[in-house]
Short mmCIF file of C-alpha atoms in Angstrom, two decimals:
data_model
loop_
_atom_site.label_atom_id
_atom_site.label_comp_id
_atom_site.label_asym_id
_atom_site.label_seq_id
_atom_site.Cartn_x
_atom_site.Cartn_y
_atom_site.Cartn_z
CA MET A 213 95.97 102.70 85.21
CA THR A 214 99.57 101.67 84.62
CA GLU A 215 101.13 105.06 85.12
CA LYS A 216 104.20 104.75 87.28
CA ILE A 217 104.35 107.13 90.21
CA VAL A 218 107.51 106.14 92.01
CA LYS A 219 110.48 103.93 91.31
CA VAL A 220 112.75 102.86 94.15
CA GLU A 221 116.06 101.29 93.22
CA ASN A 222 118.61 99.43 95.32
CA LEU A 223 118.11 101.23 98.60
CA LYS A 224 120.76 100.52 101.20
CA LEU A 225 120.73 101.82 104.71
CA ASN A 226 122.67 100.87 107.81
CA ILE A 227 121.81 101.97 111.30
CA GLY A 228 124.82 101.33 113.46
CA ARG A 229 126.21 98.07 112.21
CA LYS A 230 122.82 96.64 111.41
CA LYS A 231 121.74 96.45 107.78
CA ILE A 232 118.19 97.77 107.73
CA LEU A 233 117.60 98.05 104.01
CA ASP A 234 119.52 95.74 101.74
CA ASN A 235 119.14 96.44 98.02
CA THR A 236 115.44 97.19 98.32
CA SER A 237 113.69 97.92 95.04
CA LEU A 238 110.04 98.65 94.31
CA GLU A 239 107.81 100.26 91.73
CA LEU A 240 104.42 101.73 92.52
CA GLN A 241 101.68 102.63 90.06
CA LYS A 242 99.32 105.56 90.36
CA GLY A 243 96.16 104.70 92.24
CA GLU A 244 97.52 101.42 93.49
CA SER A 245 96.98 100.23 97.04
CA VAL A 246 99.65 98.11 98.62
CA VAL A 247 100.13 96.50 102.00
CA ILE A 248 103.57 95.74 103.38
CA ALA A 249 103.83 93.02 106.02
CA GLY A 250 106.82 91.55 107.76
CA ARG A 251 108.47 90.72 111.04
CA ASN A 252 109.22 93.39 113.61
CA GLY A 253 112.51 94.96 112.65
CA SER A 254 112.42 93.82 109.03
CA GLY A 255 112.72 97.40 107.75
CA LYS A 256 109.14 98.29 106.89
CA THR A 257 109.00 101.56 108.76
CA THR A 258 112.45 102.59 107.58
CA PHE A 259 111.38 101.95 104.01
CA LEU A 260 108.28 104.11 104.42
CA LYS A 261 110.32 106.89 105.99
CA CYS A 262 112.65 106.80 102.99
CA LEU A 263 109.65 107.10 100.67
CA ALA A 264 108.37 110.02 102.72
CA ASN A 265 111.74 111.78 102.54
CA VAL A 266 112.03 111.78 106.31
CA ILE A 267 115.34 109.93 106.28
CA PHE A 268 117.78 109.50 103.47
CA PRO A 269 119.22 106.17 102.34
CA ASP A 270 122.98 105.56 102.25
CA GLU A 271 122.78 104.34 98.67
CA GLY A 272 120.15 103.97 95.97
CA SER A 273 117.56 106.25 94.48
CA ILE A 274 113.89 107.13 94.84
CA LYS A 275 112.48 108.70 91.71
CA PHE A 276 109.00 110.17 91.52
CA SER A 277 107.68 110.32 88.00
CA GLY A 278 106.60 113.78 86.89
CA GLU A 279 105.96 116.38 89.49
CA VAL A 280 105.11 114.99 92.88
CA PRO A 281 105.88 117.80 95.29
CA LEU A 282 106.77 116.92 98.85
CA GLU A 283 103.45 118.16 100.20
CA LYS A 284 101.65 115.59 98.09
CA ILE A 285 103.25 112.75 100.04
CA GLY A 286 101.39 112.06 103.24
CA TYR A 287 103.01 110.04 106.00
CA ILE A 288 101.08 108.97 109.07
CA SER A 289 102.57 107.12 111.99
CA ASP A 290 101.78 106.86 115.68
CA GLN A 291 105.22 108.08 116.66
CA LEU A 292 105.16 111.50 115.13
CA SER A 293 106.02 114.69 116.87
CA LEU A 294 103.52 117.34 115.95
CA PHE A 295 103.56 120.87 117.30
CA GLU A 296 103.01 119.70 120.84
CA ASN A 297 102.37 123.05 122.49
CA TYR A 298 99.84 124.24 119.92
CA THR A 299 96.15 123.77 120.51
CA VAL A 300 94.25 121.70 117.97
CA LYS A 301 92.82 124.86 116.43
CA GLN A 302 96.25 126.49 116.13
CA GLY A 303 97.64 123.30 114.63
CA ILE A 304 94.98 123.24 111.95
CA ASN A 305 95.38 126.93 111.14
CA PHE A 306 99.14 126.60 110.91
CA HIS A 307 98.89 123.55 108.67
CA ALA A 308 96.32 125.25 106.45
CA SER A 309 98.47 128.36 106.04
CA VAL A 310 101.66 126.41 105.21
CA PHE A 311 99.96 124.22 102.63
CA HIS A 312 97.54 126.88 101.36
CA ILE A 313 94.45 124.89 102.27
CA GLU A 314 91.22 126.86 102.14
CA ASP A 315 88.58 124.20 102.65
CA PHE A 316 89.64 122.26 105.73
CA ASP A 317 87.46 119.22 106.38
CA TYR A 318 86.44 119.12 110.06
CA SER A 319 84.31 115.98 109.79
CA LEU A 320 86.88 113.59 111.33
CA ILE A 321 87.65 116.06 114.13
CA LYS A 322 83.92 116.38 114.85
CA GLU A 323 83.64 112.60 114.90
CA LEU A 324 86.25 112.57 117.66
CA ASN A 325 84.41 115.17 119.76
CA LEU A 326 87.70 117.01 120.10
CA ASP A 327 87.94 120.19 122.07
CA LEU A 328 89.61 122.56 119.63
CA ASN A 329 91.32 124.45 122.46
CA GLN A 330 93.04 121.35 123.80
CA LYS A 331 96.79 121.16 123.46
CA ILE A 332 98.11 118.59 121.00
CA LYS A 333 100.41 117.05 123.59
CA ASN A 334 97.38 116.15 125.72
CA LEU A 335 95.65 114.11 123.02
CA SER A 336 95.48 110.34 123.28
CA ALA A 337 97.34 108.16 120.78
CA GLY A 338 94.21 107.48 118.73
CA GLU A 339 93.11 111.12 118.79
CA ARG A 340 96.53 112.29 117.64
CA THR A 341 96.48 109.81 114.79
CA LEU A 342 93.10 110.88 113.49
CA PHE A 343 93.91 114.54 114.02
CA HIS A 344 97.04 114.00 111.98
CA LEU A 345 95.09 112.09 109.34
CA SER A 346 92.67 114.96 108.87
CA LEU A 347 95.63 117.32 108.40
CA ILE A 348 97.11 114.98 105.79
CA LEU A 349 93.80 114.43 104.00
CA ALA A 350 93.38 118.17 103.60
CA GLN A 351 96.57 118.17 101.52
CA LYS A 352 94.91 115.74 99.06
CA PRO A 353 98.04 113.58 98.89
CA GLU A 354 98.99 111.63 95.79
CA ILE A 355 100.83 109.09 97.90
CA LEU A 356 99.58 108.14 101.36
CA LEU A 357 101.91 106.16 103.62
CA ILE A 358 100.21 104.62 106.64
CA ASP A 359 102.50 103.16 109.25
CA GLU A 360 100.88 100.72 111.70
CA ILE A 361 98.23 102.98 113.05
CA ILE A 362 95.15 100.81 112.79
CA HIS A 363 96.09 99.19 116.11
CA VAL A 364 95.93 102.36 118.17
CA ILE A 365 92.43 103.42 117.20
CA ASP A 366 89.19 101.99 118.49
CA PRO A 367 86.87 99.93 116.25
CA TYR A 368 84.43 102.77 115.59
CA LEU A 369 87.07 105.27 114.57
CA ARG A 370 88.91 102.55 112.67
CA GLU A 371 85.88 102.28 110.45
CA LYS A 372 85.79 106.05 109.99
CA PHE A 373 89.49 106.01 109.23
CA LEU A 374 89.14 103.32 106.56
CA GLU A 375 86.17 105.11 105.03
CA ALA A 376 88.22 108.29 104.80
CA VAL A 377 91.04 106.41 103.08
CA ILE A 378 88.69 104.64 100.63
CA ASP A 379 87.08 107.98 99.87
CA LEU A 380 90.47 109.51 99.11
CA MET A 381 91.48 106.56 96.90
CA ASP A 382 88.41 107.01 94.76
CA ARG A 383 88.36 110.81 94.73
CA CYS A 384 92.04 111.55 94.10
CA GLN A 385 93.41 108.27 92.71
CA THR A 386 95.82 108.25 95.62
CA THR A 387 98.45 105.55 95.88
CA VAL A 388 98.14 104.00 99.34
CA VAL A 389 100.92 102.09 101.06
CA MET A 390 99.97 100.48 104.36
CA VAL A 391 102.24 98.78 106.85
CA ASN A 392 100.21 96.47 108.99
CA HIS A 393 100.14 93.58 111.41
CA THR A 394 96.41 92.88 111.47
CA PHE A 395 94.61 92.23 108.26
CA SER A 396 91.02 91.31 108.99
CA GLU A 397 89.69 94.86 108.62
CA ILE A 398 91.69 95.83 105.57
CA GLU A 399 91.61 92.38 103.98
CA LYS A 400 90.35 93.39 100.55
CA ILE A 401 91.52 96.97 100.20
CA PRO A 402 95.08 96.31 99.02
CA GLU A 403 95.46 95.03 95.47
CA ARG A 404 99.02 94.02 96.05
CA VAL A 405 100.71 92.31 98.99
CA LEU A 406 104.39 92.69 99.83
CA VAL A 407 106.28 90.83 102.51
CA MET A 408 109.55 92.21 103.82
CA GLU A 409 112.31 90.22 105.45
CA LYS A 410 115.77 91.49 106.38
CA GLY A 411 115.39 94.65 104.33
CA GLN A 412 114.22 92.97 101.14
CA PHE A 413 110.88 92.18 99.60
CA ILE A 414 110.54 88.41 99.56
CA LEU A 415 107.01 88.40 98.20
CA ASP A 416 105.29 90.67 95.72
CA GLU A 417 101.97 89.32 94.58
CA LYS A 418 98.57 90.58 93.45
CA SER A 419 96.04 89.81 96.18
CA GLU A 420 93.75 88.21 93.61
CA THR A 421 96.26 85.56 92.65
CA LEU A 422 97.76 85.15 96.12
CA GLY A 423 94.70 83.25 97.37
CA GLU A 424 94.94 80.85 94.44
CA LYS A 425 98.64 80.25 94.92
CA LEU A 426 98.72 79.66 98.64
CA LYS A 427 96.79 76.75 100.13
CA LYS A 428 96.64 75.23 103.55
CA VAL A 429 96.63 71.49 104.15
CA VAL A 430 95.67 69.95 107.46
CA SER A 431 96.82 66.37 107.58
CA GLU A 432 97.50 63.62 110.10
CA THR A 433 100.22 62.06 108.00
CA GLU A 434 103.52 63.43 106.79
CA MET A 435 103.29 65.24 103.44
CA SER A 436 105.65 64.47 100.57
CA GLU A 437 108.78 66.62 100.45
CA GLU A 438 108.11 67.36 96.78
CA VAL A 439 105.15 69.58 97.66
CA PRO A 440 106.51 73.13 97.97
CA CYS A 441 105.75 73.90 101.59
CA ILE A 442 106.81 77.24 103.06
CA PHE A 443 105.63 76.80 106.61
CA LYS A 444 104.83 73.77 108.70
CA ARG A 445 103.26 73.59 112.14
CA GLU A 446 103.22 70.36 114.09
CA LEU A 447 100.44 70.04 116.62
CA SER A 448 99.81 67.00 118.76
CA TYR A 449 96.93 65.64 116.65
CA PHE A 450 97.66 66.92 113.17
CA ARG A 451 100.05 68.94 111.06
CA GLU A 452 99.43 72.17 109.21
CA TYR A 453 101.17 72.80 105.92
CA PHE A 454 101.20 75.98 103.92
CA VAL A 455 101.76 75.23 100.25
CA TYR A 456 103.19 77.88 97.93
CA PRO A 457 103.22 78.13 94.93
CA PHE A 458 100.21 75.90 94.38
CA ASN A 459 98.89 74.74 91.02
CA GLU A 460 96.29 72.26 89.87
CA GLN A 461 98.86 69.67 88.77
CA LEU A 462 99.95 69.46 92.39
CA ARG A 463 96.43 68.47 93.40
CA LYS A 464 96.45 65.60 90.87
CA LYS A 465 99.86 64.34 91.89
CA PHE A 466 99.41 64.68 95.64
CA PRO A 467 95.73 64.46 96.49
CA HIS A 468 95.20 66.45 99.68
CA ASP A 469 92.44 68.69 100.85
CA TYR A 470 93.90 72.04 99.76
CA LYS A 471 92.06 74.78 101.63
CA ASN A 472 91.89 78.53 101.04
CA THR A 473 92.95 80.85 103.82
CA GLY A 474 92.62 84.51 104.65
CA LEU A 475 95.31 87.15 104.45
CA ASN A 476 96.18 86.83 108.14
CA GLU A 477 97.15 83.17 107.77
CA ILE A 478 98.95 83.80 104.50
CA ILE A 479 101.14 86.49 106.02
CA LYS A 480 101.78 84.36 109.09
CA ALA A 481 103.03 81.54 106.87
CA PHE A 482 105.42 83.81 105.00
CA ILE A 483 106.77 85.47 108.12
CA GLY A 484 106.95 82.31 110.18
CA GLY A 485 108.42 80.22 107.40
CA GLN A 486 111.09 82.77 106.50
CA TYR A 487 110.33 82.06 102.88
CA VAL A 488 113.30 82.63 100.62
CA LYS A 489 112.53 83.93 97.16
CA LYS A 490 113.99 81.63 94.60
CA GLY A 491 115.25 83.19 91.36
CA ASN A 492 112.75 85.36 89.55
CA GLN A 493 109.44 83.91 90.59
CA MET B 100 74.33 94.36 101.58
CA PHE B 101 76.77 94.26 104.45
CA ARG B 102 80.39 93.39 104.90
CA SER B 103 79.40 90.21 106.75
CA ASP B 104 77.82 88.92 103.52
CA LEU B 105 81.28 88.59 102.00
CA ASP B 106 83.44 85.53 102.54
CA PHE B 107 87.09 86.49 102.44
CA SER B 108 88.48 82.98 102.46
CA SER B 109 86.22 81.79 99.65
CA PRO B 110 87.91 80.91 96.35
CA LEU B 111 85.31 83.08 94.60
CA PRO B 112 86.87 86.51 93.87
CA ILE B 113 85.39 89.36 95.88
CA TYR B 114 84.04 91.23 92.85
CA ARG B 115 82.14 88.04 91.89
CA GLN B 116 80.69 87.95 95.40
CA VAL B 117 79.59 91.58 95.06
CA ILE B 118 77.93 90.70 91.73
CA TYR B 119 76.17 87.79 93.40
CA LEU B 120 74.89 90.04 96.21
CA ILE B 121 73.52 92.60 93.76
CA LYS B 122 71.84 89.86 91.73
CA LEU B 123 70.22 88.58 94.93
CA GLU B 124 68.93 92.08 95.65
CA ILE B 125 67.45 92.25 92.15
CA LEU B 126 65.89 88.77 92.20
CA SER B 127 64.34 89.27 95.63
CA GLY B 128 62.80 92.51 94.43
CA ARG B 129 64.61 94.78 96.89
CA LEU B 130 66.13 96.44 93.84
CA SER B 131 63.72 96.82 90.95
CA ASP B 132 64.00 98.00 87.37
CA GLY B 133 64.91 101.68 87.21
CA ASP B 134 66.30 101.92 90.75
CA GLN B 135 69.59 103.64 91.32
CA LEU B 136 72.52 101.62 92.70
CA PRO B 137 74.68 103.15 95.41
CA PRO B 138 77.63 105.10 93.98
CA ILE B 139 80.86 103.10 93.71
CA ARG B 140 82.53 105.12 96.45
CA GLU B 141 79.65 104.65 98.89
CA LEU B 142 79.41 100.90 98.35
CA ALA B 143 83.20 100.58 98.71
CA LYS B 144 82.94 102.41 102.05
CA ILE B 145 80.10 100.21 103.30
CA LEU B 146 81.82 96.97 102.33
CA LYS B 147 85.37 98.26 103.12
CA LEU B 148 86.57 97.29 99.67
CA ASN B 149 88.86 98.83 97.15
CA PRO B 150 86.79 101.14 94.92
CA ASN B 151 88.29 99.36 91.91
CA THR B 152 86.73 96.07 93.06
CA VAL B 153 83.27 97.63 93.17
CA ALA B 154 83.86 99.34 89.82
CA LYS B 155 84.80 95.97 88.31
CA ALA B 156 81.62 94.38 89.68
CA TYR B 157 79.45 97.17 88.24
CA TYR B 158 81.22 96.98 84.92
CA THR B 159 80.68 93.22 84.69
CA LEU B 160 77.01 93.59 85.66
CA GLU B 161 76.64 96.13 82.87
CA GLU B 162 78.20 93.73 80.36
CA GLU B 163 75.85 90.99 81.52
CA GLY B 164 72.91 93.32 80.96
CA PHE B 165 71.58 93.92 84.46
CA ILE B 166 72.52 97.51 85.04
CA GLU B 167 73.13 100.56 82.95
CA SER B 168 75.66 103.23 83.76
CA LYS B 169 74.85 106.73 82.72
CA ARG B 170 77.82 109.02 82.51
CA GLY B 171 77.78 111.49 85.35
CA SER B 172 74.58 110.30 86.97
CA GLY B 173 75.47 106.87 88.34
CA ASN B 174 74.40 103.28 87.83
CA TRP B 175 70.82 102.18 87.36
CA VAL B 176 69.14 98.79 87.45
CA ASN B 177 68.02 97.91 83.94
CA TYR B 178 67.22 94.37 82.77
CA LYS B 179 65.06 92.31 80.44
CA LYS B 180 62.55 90.02 82.12
CA ALA B 181 63.70 86.93 80.19
CA ARG B 182 67.25 87.56 81.38
CA LEU B 183 66.04 87.58 84.96
CA ASP B 184 64.18 84.29 84.63
CA SER B 185 67.21 82.47 83.27
CA LEU B 186 69.31 83.97 86.07
CA ARG B 187 66.82 82.75 88.65
CA LYS B 188 66.87 79.24 87.19
CA GLY B 189 70.67 79.18 87.16
CA MET B 190 70.99 80.40 90.73
CA VAL B 191 68.40 77.97 92.08
CA GLU B 192 70.18 75.15 90.31
CA ASP B 193 73.54 76.18 91.78
CA GLU B 194 72.07 76.30 95.28
CA PHE B 195 70.41 72.92 94.75
CA ARG B 196 73.60 71.34 93.51
CA SER B 197 75.57 72.48 96.56
CA PHE B 198 72.77 71.27 98.86
CA LEU B 199 72.79 67.93 97.07
CA GLU B 200 76.54 67.56 97.48
CA THR B 201 76.30 68.14 101.24
CA ALA B 202 73.29 65.86 101.64
CA LEU B 203 74.86 63.01 99.69
CA SER B 204 78.16 63.39 101.51
CA ILE B 205 76.47 62.85 104.88
CA GLY B 206 74.78 59.68 103.65
CA ALA B 207 71.35 60.71 102.36
CA THR B 208 69.95 58.88 99.33
CA MET B 209 68.17 60.43 96.36
CA GLU B 210 65.01 58.74 97.67
CA ASP B 211 65.31 60.65 100.99
CA ILE B 212 65.68 63.90 99.13
CA LYS B 213 62.66 63.22 96.92
CA ASN B 214 60.57 62.48 100.02
CA LEU B 215 61.80 65.66 101.61
CA ILE B 216 60.81 67.72 98.59
CA GLU B 217 57.35 66.16 98.53
CA ARG B 218 56.81 66.77 102.23
CA TYR B 219 57.82 70.42 101.89
CA SER B 220 55.66 71.00 98.82
CA ASP B 221 52.66 69.47 100.67
CA ASN B 222 53.28 71.85 103.57
CA ASP B 223 53.57 74.74 101.16
CA ARG B 224 50.22 73.84 99.50
CA LYS B 225 48.49 73.59 102.89
CA ASN B 226 49.90 76.92 103.98
CA ARG B 227 48.65 78.58 100.83
CA LYS B 228 45.13 77.19 101.25
CA SER B 229 44.75 78.34 104.83
#
């Protein structure tokens, strides 16, 4: 399970005068599923595009271990230009001939009730996304990069979409990287959670241990400064503190009611608190 | 088993919760000895979980002696009766302990709880007679 599939080192990329990626490094294992969260404009999409070989970084390297051909990297986003003037049928045939796919899976397309003779440019955002997903799935990718697309599809198709991704993860041991802003649906799929801020990863934690390390305290009184708090919210009746990293000694020293929270709250705390990674935690 | 049975903000790891759900199915008799469990991929799809999480739950259940995995043909319920009785005792005790904590924290006394148990067992006896 610990076979490395890609190693990204010290990526740097400027767009105009703005630093988008700033010494970004990351390693991904085969079969791993990762979610990347972060503020708007923190460089998540740019990072994914670099991984997908769509844009090239100014500096740094992306090394795939062994042979991962380009067609085994799937990148899905809601801002893609497909062959707009093709019909759905033509699009599928073209894709199948380029990537030598013989057994195209029409199940997602059927789920959508798509008219195969419709032009791609006339599809809705959600339809395009799922149409594109079924093209990508047919390639049986080894790495699947999903860029904020959960939001554009309706709840029913969202479920179908997640099922298709889970199926792929189990069948092909695909490494899945998701960029997301809502977490309730995907809560327990990623094994690893990354948070990006100003082109760098400020958090890299296994989801299993993240819940143990981050606790929420609701209190009417001020909390001691010694408790490592990454995000504080003052409301008129009480205060909310997000404590990270938490350990049991902290509970003994400062007895508070340390509560567990879901991934949504955890990410909010990291983004809102602009947590700065200290040393090599 | 449905996704709504899982509690994502609970301190209990998700694979432990999946184990608990399967044990409930076995104890309540909805899954009996020799039944086949859903394949890992299918259960992962139903619960929207990482397949590895489900695999870990199945593996642990196998180690604890409740299911048996046969290579290539899936996972099957397989347990000893004595094992099941001790599991039932343990789970009832856990549930009782958490009930007790809540009851005591809202100001009930042990006497109240004893009375409650007697009243309910009387009702139960009457219901069985009629």
